[in-house]
Amino acid sequence: MISEKELKGLKKKEKLLKKAAENIRVQEKDLPRVVNRFLNELKEMEKKLKS
Amino acid sequence: MLSKEKLRSKFREDWEKHYKLDFLINQGFVRKVCSKCGKGFWTLQTEREVCPDQPCQFYEFLGNPPTKKRFDYIQSWKVIEDFFKKHGHTSIRRYPIVCRWRPDLFFTIASIIDFQRLGEEGVSFQFPANPLIVPQFCLRFNDIPNVGITGRHYSCFCMIGQHSIYDGKKGYWKDRCIELDFRLLSSSFGIKPEEIIFLEDLWVGPGAFGPSLEYFVKGLELGNAVFTEFKSDNSNLHEMKEKVIDMGAGLERFAWITQGTPTSYDVVFEPILRYMKKQTGIKYDSEFFLKYSKLAGTLNLDEVNNIKRMRKQIADKLGVTVELLEKKIKPLEAMYAISDHTMGLTFAIADGLLPSNVGGGYNLRVILRRALGFIDDFRWDIDLFDLCNLHARHLRLICPELSEHLDEIQRILDIEKKRFHETKLRTKRIVETIIQKGETIDEERLINLYDSKGITPELIQDYVSDLEVPDDFYTKVTERHMGEKRAMIREEIDVTNIPPTKLLVYEDLKKMEFQAKVLKMINDKYVVLDKTYFYPEGGGQKSDVGFIDDAPVSDVQKVGDVVLHRVMDKLEEGKTVNCRINSYRRDILKKHHTGTHIVNVAAREVLGNHVWQHGAEKTSEKARLDITHYDNLTEEEVEKIEERANEIVKKNLPVKIEVLPRGEAEKKYGFRIYQGGVVPEDVLRIVSIGNIDHEACGGLHLEKTGEAEFITILKTKRIQDGIVRIEFSVGPVALKYLKEKEALLRETAKLLKVKEEKVPEAVKDLFEKWKSKRKELRKLRRK
């Protein structure tokens, strides 16, 4: 059985994930993948801009 | 099957058997045959030649009531109730106007519907007392065009039900029924006996029929005493063991006849009309209106088909132009219709139905938009909710419960008003497009525009002044939706000649392994055992899975009394097999099922009493509950529902199972038990969570709410007009879901190199940065 404290913590994290996904309008399950893509693309764009 | 007409002649030929009553003979009534229509009737007026029904006789009580005393709507009920109570009847509270106990009806359309149950064996009657009297408010949508116009038609009305079941010992039969009705009119209302006339007729209902005597006074039918004594096939008269007195009388008409006002609406809606007249400043020429009403009383749009032609005839008789006639009467007709429609809305919303574009909610929206249309047309400063409030106050002695639902009524009406005005704004654009394309707006197009876009003909008339609207438009659109309530149809598998399976799951919920004998293999994929502890799919709960010997069982269904186990491998008939149920899945399904009841209560407590379960499904991955609600759920509402659901879990309330006869279950727990729809059995299995929820349910449940551990709402969505879906999971499944979310958050935080709390903000920043760099790069490329 999960403790109340642990449950509260998990619920809080669920909410944070939801909010983050909503911020860029993607599904929660896709968030890490999309963030990773943005980070890579950002790096590349910065490189291109510098050159 | 004999037609109603043939049955009528059969009864007429044998009138002595069906209509001749000792009581009538002893009182000096004589049987006559109407010289105009040929119907038989019973009267004390020995010289009388015509029957009391229209068109053979017109109203004679307008301005000339047959009683010395005047009774208003509420007083009339009190007189009737007192009379019947004095004569051994139990007065019972009304049943809901939203008919949740019948699979074929959205609304209660007559008092007898309260007590009729449709089961596998056909119709049965369940009376909570015998004899009884009930003020049953009803909703019918087939008379909408007549409402407000004829002075006597309603969509919402109160049927006084006088009912008794008679088996030769208990209850009473024809003589006593007619004696009571006669004495009620003559003694309690003081109507002269010679004014009371009984007209012979008959009634044919689902699975039962019988002769009837309608009683009239001065041309007004006050009640209809139906003697339901024959069953099923009406080509032969098979007498029922228990016969039923089904006397239904219009409370509106009792009050009306004592007042003799131009219309019955003047009596029934007196406080509502008084308020509307004050608000609008409308005054009416009472003398002119009385003259008009005497003629309008003969109007029935089903029969006359063309209201304009009828108005012309009435105008000619009154010596005025049609324009003047309409100018005088149309505002009043609108007020009458609004009064009726708001009464219907008050009852239906209080009883948990929402206006929508499907099922019974569709019909409710029709009357709501019709009422709003009238208000807009006349530019009146009237708010529908104020009228609902007045109805609740006016009816508080008969239906005190209406006042408890005013908050919900107001909220729902506000939303509907907003939607109506949005539709109005859209109408202009849509109609202009149709005109530009040179298309015509015929009847089919009108119905389609209403059906698909909620645009009423009245709204279109603002842009197309010569639009032809059929008088029965609203009847047609509502009829289209009356057939939607249908029972679920299963795939048919022939189980004839297969012995019933002993279904033992309810007897031992913990039995997960057992031995059984293979009785039959059907189509090489369904196994029938002599007995089973597998739970077959039902009540929205998926079936158990497991193994029969080495063959995996993927589904279990019940067809009639036979349980079919779907297997991958063929099994030998006659062989004894070892069966194993997947106990983990069973446990999860139980958690999800009890969780569904808990979330349903929580949603009702948070959102309001209009919340009913519309549908549900419990799988091992998640549960979904569809509830009736008028809007999307806000984040705050979802949180509150989840919080309340978890409070119920934490309280560790007992989940109690009771098996009760249907009537007893309804009496003990009310109609809220029908959350999952109608159950056709006569004996119901009631699942109670503490004392906060009681539902008729055949599913498997936890023993205590605490076993659910906790509930997490996964998502909510408005899936159709008036229906919101809540998806959730319980216990270990919910924990798995939350752990997955936690992992996703952790992964994202790691990628962004921030703390988890900062992820939403960091994601947003990243996105902004990404957009800005992309823009910069594009700009650079353009140079």
Coordinates of C-alpha atoms in Angstrom, one line a residue, chain A residues 1-2 4 6-7 10-20 22-24 28-29 31-33 35-39 41-42 45-46 48-49, chain B residues 639 642 650 709-710 712-713 735 737-739 741-742 744-745 747-748 751-752 756-757 759-760 763-764 766-767 769-770 773-774 776-777 780-781:
Chain A
M1 CA 0.0 0.0 0.0
I2 CA 1.3 3.4 -0.9
E4 CA -0.4 9.2 1.8
E6 CA 4.1 9.3 -1.4
L7 CA 0.7 9.5 -3.1
L10 CA 3.1 11.4 -7.2
K11 CA 0.0 13.5 -7.7
K12 CA 2.1 16.6 -7.6
K13 CA 4.4 15.2 -10.2
E14 CA 1.5 14.1 -12.4
K15 CA 0.3 17.7 -12.4
L16 CA 3.7 19.2 -13.2
L17 CA 4.0 16.8 -16.2
K18 CA 0.5 17.7 -17.4
K19 CA 1.2 21.4 -17.2
A20 CA 4.6 21.0 -19.0
E22 CA 0.1 21.5 -22.1
N23 CA 2.7 24.4 -22.4
I24 CA 3.9 23.0 -25.7
E28 CA 2.5 13.7 -21.9
K29 CA 4.0 10.5 -23.1
L31 CA 7.2 15.2 -23.7
P32 CA 10.8 13.8 -23.2
R33 CA 11.1 13.0 -26.9
V35 CA 12.0 18.2 -25.5
N36 CA 15.0 16.2 -26.6
R37 CA 14.2 17.2 -30.2
F38 CA 13.9 20.8 -29.3
L39 CA 17.2 20.8 -27.5
E41 CA 17.4 21.5 -32.9
L42 CA 18.2 24.4 -30.7
M45 CA 20.3 26.3 -34.9
E46 CA 22.7 28.1 -32.6
K48 CA 24.3 27.6 -37.8
L49 CA 23.6 31.1 -36.5
Chain B
E639 CA -9.8 17.7 -8.4
E642 CA -11.1 12.9 -7.1
K650 CA -10.4 6.2 3.1
E709 CA -6.6 1.8 -2.0
F710 CA -6.9 5.1 -4.0
T712 CA -6.8 8.6 -9.8
I713 CA -8.7 10.4 -12.5
L735 CA 0.0 3.5 -9.0
Y737 CA 0.0 5.1 -14.1
L738 CA 1.4 7.6 -11.6
K739 CA 4.8 6.0 -11.6
K741 CA 4.1 9.9 -15.2
E742 CA 6.8 10.3 -12.6
L744 CA 8.4 10.9 -17.8
L745 CA 8.8 14.0 -15.6
E747 CA 13.4 12.1 -17.7
T748 CA 12.3 15.6 -18.9
L751 CA 17.1 16.5 -20.2
L752 CA 16.5 20.1 -19.2
E756 CA 11.2 18.6 -11.4
E757 CA 9.2 21.5 -10.0
V759 CA 9.9 21.5 -15.6
P760 CA 6.8 23.3 -16.9
V763 CA 9.7 23.5 -21.2
K764 CA 8.0 26.8 -21.9
L766 CA 12.9 26.1 -24.2
F767 CA 10.0 26.3 -26.7
K769 CA 13.9 30.0 -27.3
W770 CA 13.4 27.4 -30.1
K773 CA 16.0 30.9 -33.0
R774 CA 14.0 29.4 -35.8
E776 CA 16.2 34.3 -36.5
L777 CA 17.4 31.6 -38.8
L780 CA 18.9 35.1 -42.1
R781 CA 18.1 32.7 -44.8

